[in-house]
Coordinates of C-alpha atoms and ligand atoms in Angstrom, one line a residue:
M258 CA 71.6 10.5 190.8
P259 CA 69.6 9.9 187.8
V260 CA 67.9 12.9 186.1
T261 CA 63.8 12.2 185.9
V262 CA 62.6 13.6 182.4
E263 CA 58.8 12.9 182.1
L264 CA 58.9 13.3 177.6
S265 CA 62.2 12.7 175.8
I266 CA 61.6 13.2 171.9
L267 CA 63.7 11.1 169.6
V268 CA 64.5 12.7 166.7
P269 CA 67.3 11.3 163.8
V270 CA 68.5 13.6 161.6
F271 CA 70.8 12.8 157.8
N272 CA 70.8 16.1 156.1
E273 CA 68.1 18.6 157.6
E274 CA 69.6 21.7 157.6
E275 CA 66.5 23.7 156.4
S276 CA 64.1 21.3 158.4
I277 CA 65.8 21.6 161.8
H278 CA 64.7 25.2 162.9
Y279 CA 60.9 24.7 161.9
F280 CA 61.2 21.2 164.3
F281 CA 61.7 22.8 167.3
Q282 CA 59.7 26.4 166.7
R283 CA 56.5 23.9 166.0
V284 CA 57.2 21.2 168.8
D285 CA 58.3 23.5 171.3
P286 CA 55.2 25.1 172.8
I287 CA 53.5 22.0 172.4
V288 CA 55.8 19.9 174.6
K289 CA 56.4 22.7 177.3
E290 CA 52.8 23.2 177.7
L291 CA 52.3 19.4 178.0
V292 CA 55.3 18.1 180.3
G293 CA 56.8 19.7 183.4
S294 CA 60.2 18.6 182.0
H295 CA 61.4 17.2 178.7
E296 CA 64.4 16.3 176.6
Y297 CA 65.3 16.6 173.4
V298 CA 67.5 13.5 172.2
L299 CA 68.3 14.5 168.5
V300 CA 70.9 12.0 166.6
N301 CA 72.5 13.2 163.8
D302 CA 73.0 9.9 161.3
G303 CA 75.8 11.2 159.5
S304 CA 74.6 14.6 157.6
R305 CA 76.8 15.6 155.3
D306 CA 75.6 19.5 155.0
R307 CA 75.2 22.0 157.7
T308 CA 73.2 20.0 160.2
V309 CA 76.2 19.4 163.0
S310 CA 77.0 22.8 163.0
I311 CA 73.3 23.5 163.5
L312 CA 72.9 21.1 166.5
K313 CA 76.3 22.6 167.5
A314 CA 75.1 26.6 168.0
M315 CA 71.7 24.8 169.7
A316 CA 73.0 22.4 172.1
E317 CA 74.9 25.8 173.0
E318 CA 71.6 27.9 173.4
R319 CA 69.1 25.5 175.1
S320 CA 69.5 23.0 177.9
D321 CA 67.0 20.1 177.1
L322 CA 69.0 19.3 173.7
T323 CA 70.9 16.6 173.8
V324 CA 72.6 15.5 170.1
I325 CA 74.4 12.0 169.8
N326 CA 76.6 12.2 166.7
L327 CA 77.0 9.2 164.7
S328 CA 80.7 8.2 163.1
R329 CA 78.6 7.9 159.6
N330 CA 75.4 7.3 158.5
F331 CA 73.5 4.2 159.9
G332 CA 69.9 4.7 158.7
K333 CA 66.9 5.8 160.3
D334 CA 66.3 2.3 162.7
V335 CA 70.0 2.4 163.9
A336 CA 69.7 5.9 164.9
L337 CA 66.4 5.7 166.5
S338 CA 68.0 2.8 168.8
A339 CA 71.1 5.0 169.0
G340 CA 68.3 8.0 170.5
F341 CA 66.5 5.1 172.9
D342 CA 69.6 4.2 174.4
Y343 CA 70.4 8.2 175.3
S344 CA 67.0 8.8 176.1
R345 CA 66.4 9.0 179.6
G346 CA 62.7 10.1 180.0
Q347 CA 59.7 8.5 181.4
A348 CA 58.0 8.8 178.1
V349 CA 59.7 8.7 175.0
V350 CA 58.7 9.4 171.6
P351 CA 60.1 9.2 168.2
M352 CA 59.5 11.8 165.9
D353 CA 60.5 12.8 162.2
V354 CA 62.3 15.9 162.0
D355 CA 60.2 16.9 158.7
L356 CA 57.1 17.1 160.9
Q357 CA 55.1 14.2 159.0
D358 CA 54.6 13.2 162.4
P359 CA 52.4 15.7 163.7
P360 CA 53.3 17.3 167.4
E361 CA 49.7 18.4 168.1
L362 CA 49.0 14.3 168.5
L363 CA 50.8 14.6 171.2
E364 CA 48.4 15.9 173.8
E365 CA 46.3 12.9 172.8
M366 CA 49.3 10.1 173.3
M367 CA 50.0 11.6 176.4
A368 CA 46.3 11.7 177.9
K369 CA 45.8 8.1 177.0
Y370 CA 49.6 7.3 178.2
R371 CA 48.4 8.8 181.4
E372 CA 45.8 6.5 181.3
G373 CA 48.1 3.5 181.9
Y374 CA 48.6 2.8 178.1
D375 CA 52.3 1.0 177.8
M376 CA 52.7 2.1 174.3
V377 CA 50.7 4.7 172.1
I378 CA 50.9 3.9 168.7
A379 CA 50.2 6.6 166.3
V380 CA 48.0 5.3 163.2
R381 CA 47.2 6.9 159.9
K382 CA 43.7 7.5 158.9
S383 CA 45.0 7.5 155.5
R384 CA 47.5 7.2 153.0
G385 CA 46.1 10.2 150.9
S386 CA 49.7 12.0 150.6
D387 CA 51.6 8.8 149.3
S388 CA 51.7 8.3 145.7
W389 CA 49.5 5.2 144.4
F390 CA 52.1 3.4 143.6
K391 CA 53.7 3.5 147.1
R392 CA 49.7 3.0 148.5
M393 CA 49.6 -0.3 146.5
S394 CA 52.7 -1.5 147.4
A395 CA 52.4 -1.0 151.1
S396 CA 48.7 -2.9 151.5
W397 CA 50.6 -5.6 149.8
F398 CA 53.5 -5.8 151.7
Y399 CA 51.4 -5.3 155.2
A400 CA 49.0 -8.1 153.7
L401 CA 51.8 -10.7 153.0
I402 CA 53.6 -10.0 156.2
G403 CA 50.4 -10.4 158.0
R404 CA 50.1 -13.5 156.9
M405 CA 53.9 -14.9 157.2
S406 CA 55.4 -13.7 160.5
D407 CA 54.0 -14.7 164.4
V408 CA 54.1 -10.8 165.8
A409 CA 51.5 -8.9 164.4
I410 CA 52.3 -5.8 162.6
P411 CA 50.1 -2.7 162.8
A412 CA 49.7 -1.1 158.7
N413 CA 50.4 2.2 158.6
A414 CA 51.9 2.9 161.9
G415 CA 55.4 4.4 161.4
D416 CA 57.8 4.9 164.0
F417 CA 55.7 7.7 165.7
R418 CA 54.7 5.8 169.2
L419 CA 54.7 6.8 172.7
M420 CA 56.3 4.7 175.0
D421 CA 56.7 3.6 178.9
R422 CA 60.3 3.8 179.8
R423 CA 59.5 -0.1 180.4
V424 CA 58.9 -1.0 176.6
V425 CA 62.2 1.4 175.8
E426 CA 64.3 -1.0 178.6
V427 CA 63.2 -4.1 176.6
L428 CA 64.2 -2.9 173.6
K429 CA 66.9 -1.5 174.3
T430 CA 67.8 -5.0 175.2
L431 CA 67.2 -7.0 171.9
P432 CA 70.5 -7.8 170.4
E433 CA 69.5 -8.0 166.5
R434 CA 71.7 -6.1 164.0
S435 CA 68.6 -6.0 161.5
R436 CA 66.7 -3.1 162.9
F437 CA 62.9 -3.3 161.4
M438 CA 61.6 -0.7 164.0
K439 CA 58.1 -1.4 163.1
G440 CA 58.5 -5.3 163.7
L441 CA 60.7 -4.8 167.0
F442 CA 57.3 -2.6 168.0
A443 CA 55.1 -5.1 167.5
W444 CA 57.2 -8.1 169.0
L445 CA 58.1 -6.3 172.2
G446 CA 53.8 -6.6 173.0
F447 CA 52.5 -4.5 176.0
R448 CA 49.0 -3.0 176.8
T449 CA 49.1 -1.0 173.4
V450 CA 46.4 1.5 171.8
D451 CA 46.3 3.4 168.4
V452 CA 45.2 7.1 167.6
Y453 CA 44.5 8.2 164.7
Y454 CA 46.3 10.8 162.4
E455 CA 46.4 12.5 158.7
R456 CA 50.3 12.3 157.6
P457 CA 51.0 15.6 156.1
E458 CA 53.7 16.0 153.2
R459 CA 57.0 16.5 154.2
A460 CA 57.2 20.4 155.4
H461 CA 61.1 21.3 154.5
G462 CA 63.4 19.2 152.4
H463 CA 63.3 16.0 150.6
S464 CA 62.7 12.6 151.8
K465 CA 65.7 10.2 151.8
W466 CA 63.8 7.4 150.7
N467 CA 63.4 6.0 146.9
Y468 CA 62.0 2.6 145.7
W469 CA 65.1 0.4 146.1
K470 CA 65.3 1.5 149.5
L471 CA 61.9 0.6 149.9
W472 CA 62.3 -2.7 148.5
N473 CA 65.3 -3.9 150.6
F474 CA 62.9 -2.5 153.4
A475 CA 60.2 -4.9 152.7
L476 CA 62.3 -8.0 152.3
D477 CA 64.3 -7.3 155.8
G478 CA 60.9 -7.3 157.0
I479 CA 60.1 -10.1 155.9
F480 CA 63.0 -12.4 156.0
S481 CA 63.8 -10.6 160.1
F482 CA 60.5 -11.3 160.7
S483 CA 59.5 -14.9 159.2
T484 CA 60.9 -18.3 158.5
V485 CA 58.3 -19.4 155.9
P486 CA 60.1 -18.6 152.7
L487 CA 62.2 -21.6 154.4
R488 CA 59.5 -23.4 154.1
I489 CA 57.9 -23.1 151.2
W490 CA 61.2 -24.5 149.6
S491 CA 60.0 -28.0 151.3
Y492 CA 56.4 -27.6 150.5
I493 CA 58.1 -26.7 147.0
G494 CA 60.7 -29.8 147.0
T495 CA 58.0 -32.5 147.9
L496 CA 55.0 -31.0 145.5
I497 CA 57.9 -31.6 142.5
A498 CA 59.5 -35.0 143.9
M499 CA 55.8 -36.1 143.4
V500 CA 54.8 -34.9 140.4
S501 CA 58.6 -36.5 139.1
F502 CA 57.4 -40.0 140.1
F503 CA 54.3 -39.9 138.3
Y504 CA 56.4 -38.9 135.6
L505 CA 58.8 -41.4 135.8
G506 CA 56.1 -44.3 136.2
I507 CA 54.8 -43.0 132.8
I508 CA 58.0 -42.9 131.2
I509 CA 58.8 -46.2 132.2
V510 CA 55.6 -47.8 131.0
R511 CA 55.7 -46.4 128.4
T512 CA 59.1 -47.5 127.5
V513 CA 57.7 -51.1 128.3
V514 CA 55.1 -50.8 126.1
F515 CA 56.4 -49.1 123.0
G516 CA 60.1 -49.5 123.0
V517 CA 63.2 -46.8 123.1
D518 CA 62.2 -43.3 121.6
V519 CA 65.2 -41.6 121.0
P520 CA 63.4 -37.9 120.9
G521 CA 63.1 -35.9 123.8
Y522 CA 65.5 -33.2 123.4
A523 CA 62.8 -30.2 124.2
S524 CA 61.4 -32.0 127.0
L525 CA 64.8 -33.1 128.7
L526 CA 66.2 -29.4 128.5
S527 CA 62.8 -27.8 129.6
A528 CA 63.0 -30.2 132.8
I529 CA 66.3 -29.2 133.1
L530 CA 66.2 -25.7 133.1
F531 CA 63.3 -25.6 135.1
L532 CA 64.7 -27.4 138.2
G533 CA 68.0 -25.4 137.6
G534 CA 65.9 -22.2 137.9
L535 CA 64.0 -23.4 141.1
N536 CA 67.4 -24.4 142.9
L537 CA 68.6 -21.1 142.3
I538 CA 65.8 -19.6 143.8
G539 CA 66.3 -22.2 146.7
I540 CA 69.6 -21.3 147.4
G541 CA 68.3 -17.5 146.9
I542 CA 66.5 -17.4 149.5
L543 CA 68.3 -19.8 151.8
G544 CA 71.2 -17.5 151.3
E545 CA 69.0 -14.2 152.5
Y546 CA 68.8 -16.4 155.9
I547 CA 73.1 -17.0 155.7
G548 CA 73.5 -13.7 155.0
R549 CA 71.3 -12.5 157.7
L550 CA 72.8 -14.7 160.4
F551 CA 76.6 -14.2 158.8
V552 CA 75.8 -10.2 159.5
E553 CA 74.7 -11.0 163.5
S554 CA 77.6 -13.2 164.2
K555 CA 79.9 -11.0 163.7
Q556 CA 78.9 -8.9 167.0
R557 CA 79.6 -6.0 165.5
P558 CA 77.9 -2.8 167.5
L559 CA 74.9 -1.6 166.2
Y560 CA 76.5 2.2 166.0
I561 CA 79.3 4.1 166.2
V562 CA 79.0 7.4 167.9
D563 CA 81.6 10.3 167.0
N564 CA 80.9 12.5 169.6
V565 CA 78.0 13.6 172.7
F566 CA 76.9 17.3 172.9
G567 CA 74.5 19.3 174.7
Y568 CA 72.2 18.6 178.0
G569 CA 73.5 15.0 178.6
G570 CA 77.1 14.6 177.2
D571 CA 77.8 11.2 178.8
E572 CA 77.3 7.8 178.7
P573 CA 74.4 6.5 177.6
S574 CA 72.1 4.3 180.1
S575 CA 73.3 0.8 178.8
A576 CA 76.2 0.7 175.8
R577 CA 76.5 -2.0 173.6
Ligands
LIG1236 N1 66.3 9.5 158.8 C1 68.1 9.3 159.4 N2 68.7 8.8 158.7 C2 68.6 8.5 157.2 C3 67.4 8.8 156.5 C4 66.6 9.4 157.6 O1 68.4 9.7 160.4 O2 69.6 7.3 156.5 C5 65.7 10.2 159.4 C6 65.6 11.6 158.2 O3 65.8 12.9 158.7 C7 64.0 12.2 159.3 C8 63.3 10.9 159.5 O4 64.4 9.7 159.4 O5 64.2 12.9 160.2 C9 62.2 9.9 158.3 O6 63.1 10.2 157.2 P1 62.2 10.9 155.8 O7 61.6 11.5 156.1 O8 63.5 10.9 154.8 O9 61.6 9.7 155.3 P2 60.5 9.3 154.7 O10 59.6 10.4 155.6 O11 59.5 9.9 153.6 O12 59.5 8.0 155.1
LIG1237 MG1 59.5 12.0 156.0

């Protein structure tokens, strides 16, 4: 018999021994107040600290906690996907364990959900808690991807959102290995509404992000959700071909009128280097897409579960 749970809270955790305890302390009373039945699905994303043993001890004490222990670190987006697969709630909310997604907002989200919305997105009012550089790069990124992609990816929204079971079931059918979650959420559509909040600083422990990871994340978003970079090269190619024909005409006329002149080393070399450089960039862009095709075509499972313990320590609602 399927278990019916009103609300699932999904939490990916990676080396969070300092945060887990505070998370439950703050979220628990709010969740219990809000719904009649709930579950927590914590996905341990290959932590190397005491996270697993803390979770094990907790799962023995609590009757509402399922722990999915992944075989290694797969990254937050993949960990979330594992969480979705194991969640059973009518409504599902992914949350960070560091309390940067304020649980107080759940009340407003549930209210909107009960009004009939399928997805309630928590949108940050400002990026005050981020550094200047992070704010700038984020706004550039959203401007860029907004122009390049067909789906409207909302700026200032992360994974913190409430989703109806129907949305989750569709999300679970998306097969891609590259899990740019913000994009996938946006691609799904459904009846969506925003609620606004101030994002606080991380409460305990420290962030696992650095600028290199953010950069790769941004590239992932662009190359997974747009083919504009490919198309740009058709335009660049056309433009350069036209300029070249024009220049060819000039050279022919000049040769006919003034005869052959040998000098031309500098212009020749700069043309070769310029075109060679453009070629390499073009190949690099092609490579980005081919690399993605390669990864997708291997059809490896998205994640590997080492073991599951706690409340629902059995099969996921759909294995992949
Ligand atoms: N996280 C994860 N796997 C990772 C990195 C992070 O599951 O490889 C989890 C982390 O434990 C936390 C959430 O994702 O619950 C957000 O991570 P973090 O606070 O480091 O990111 P930020 O808030 O700085 O974007
Ligand atoms: Mg955080």
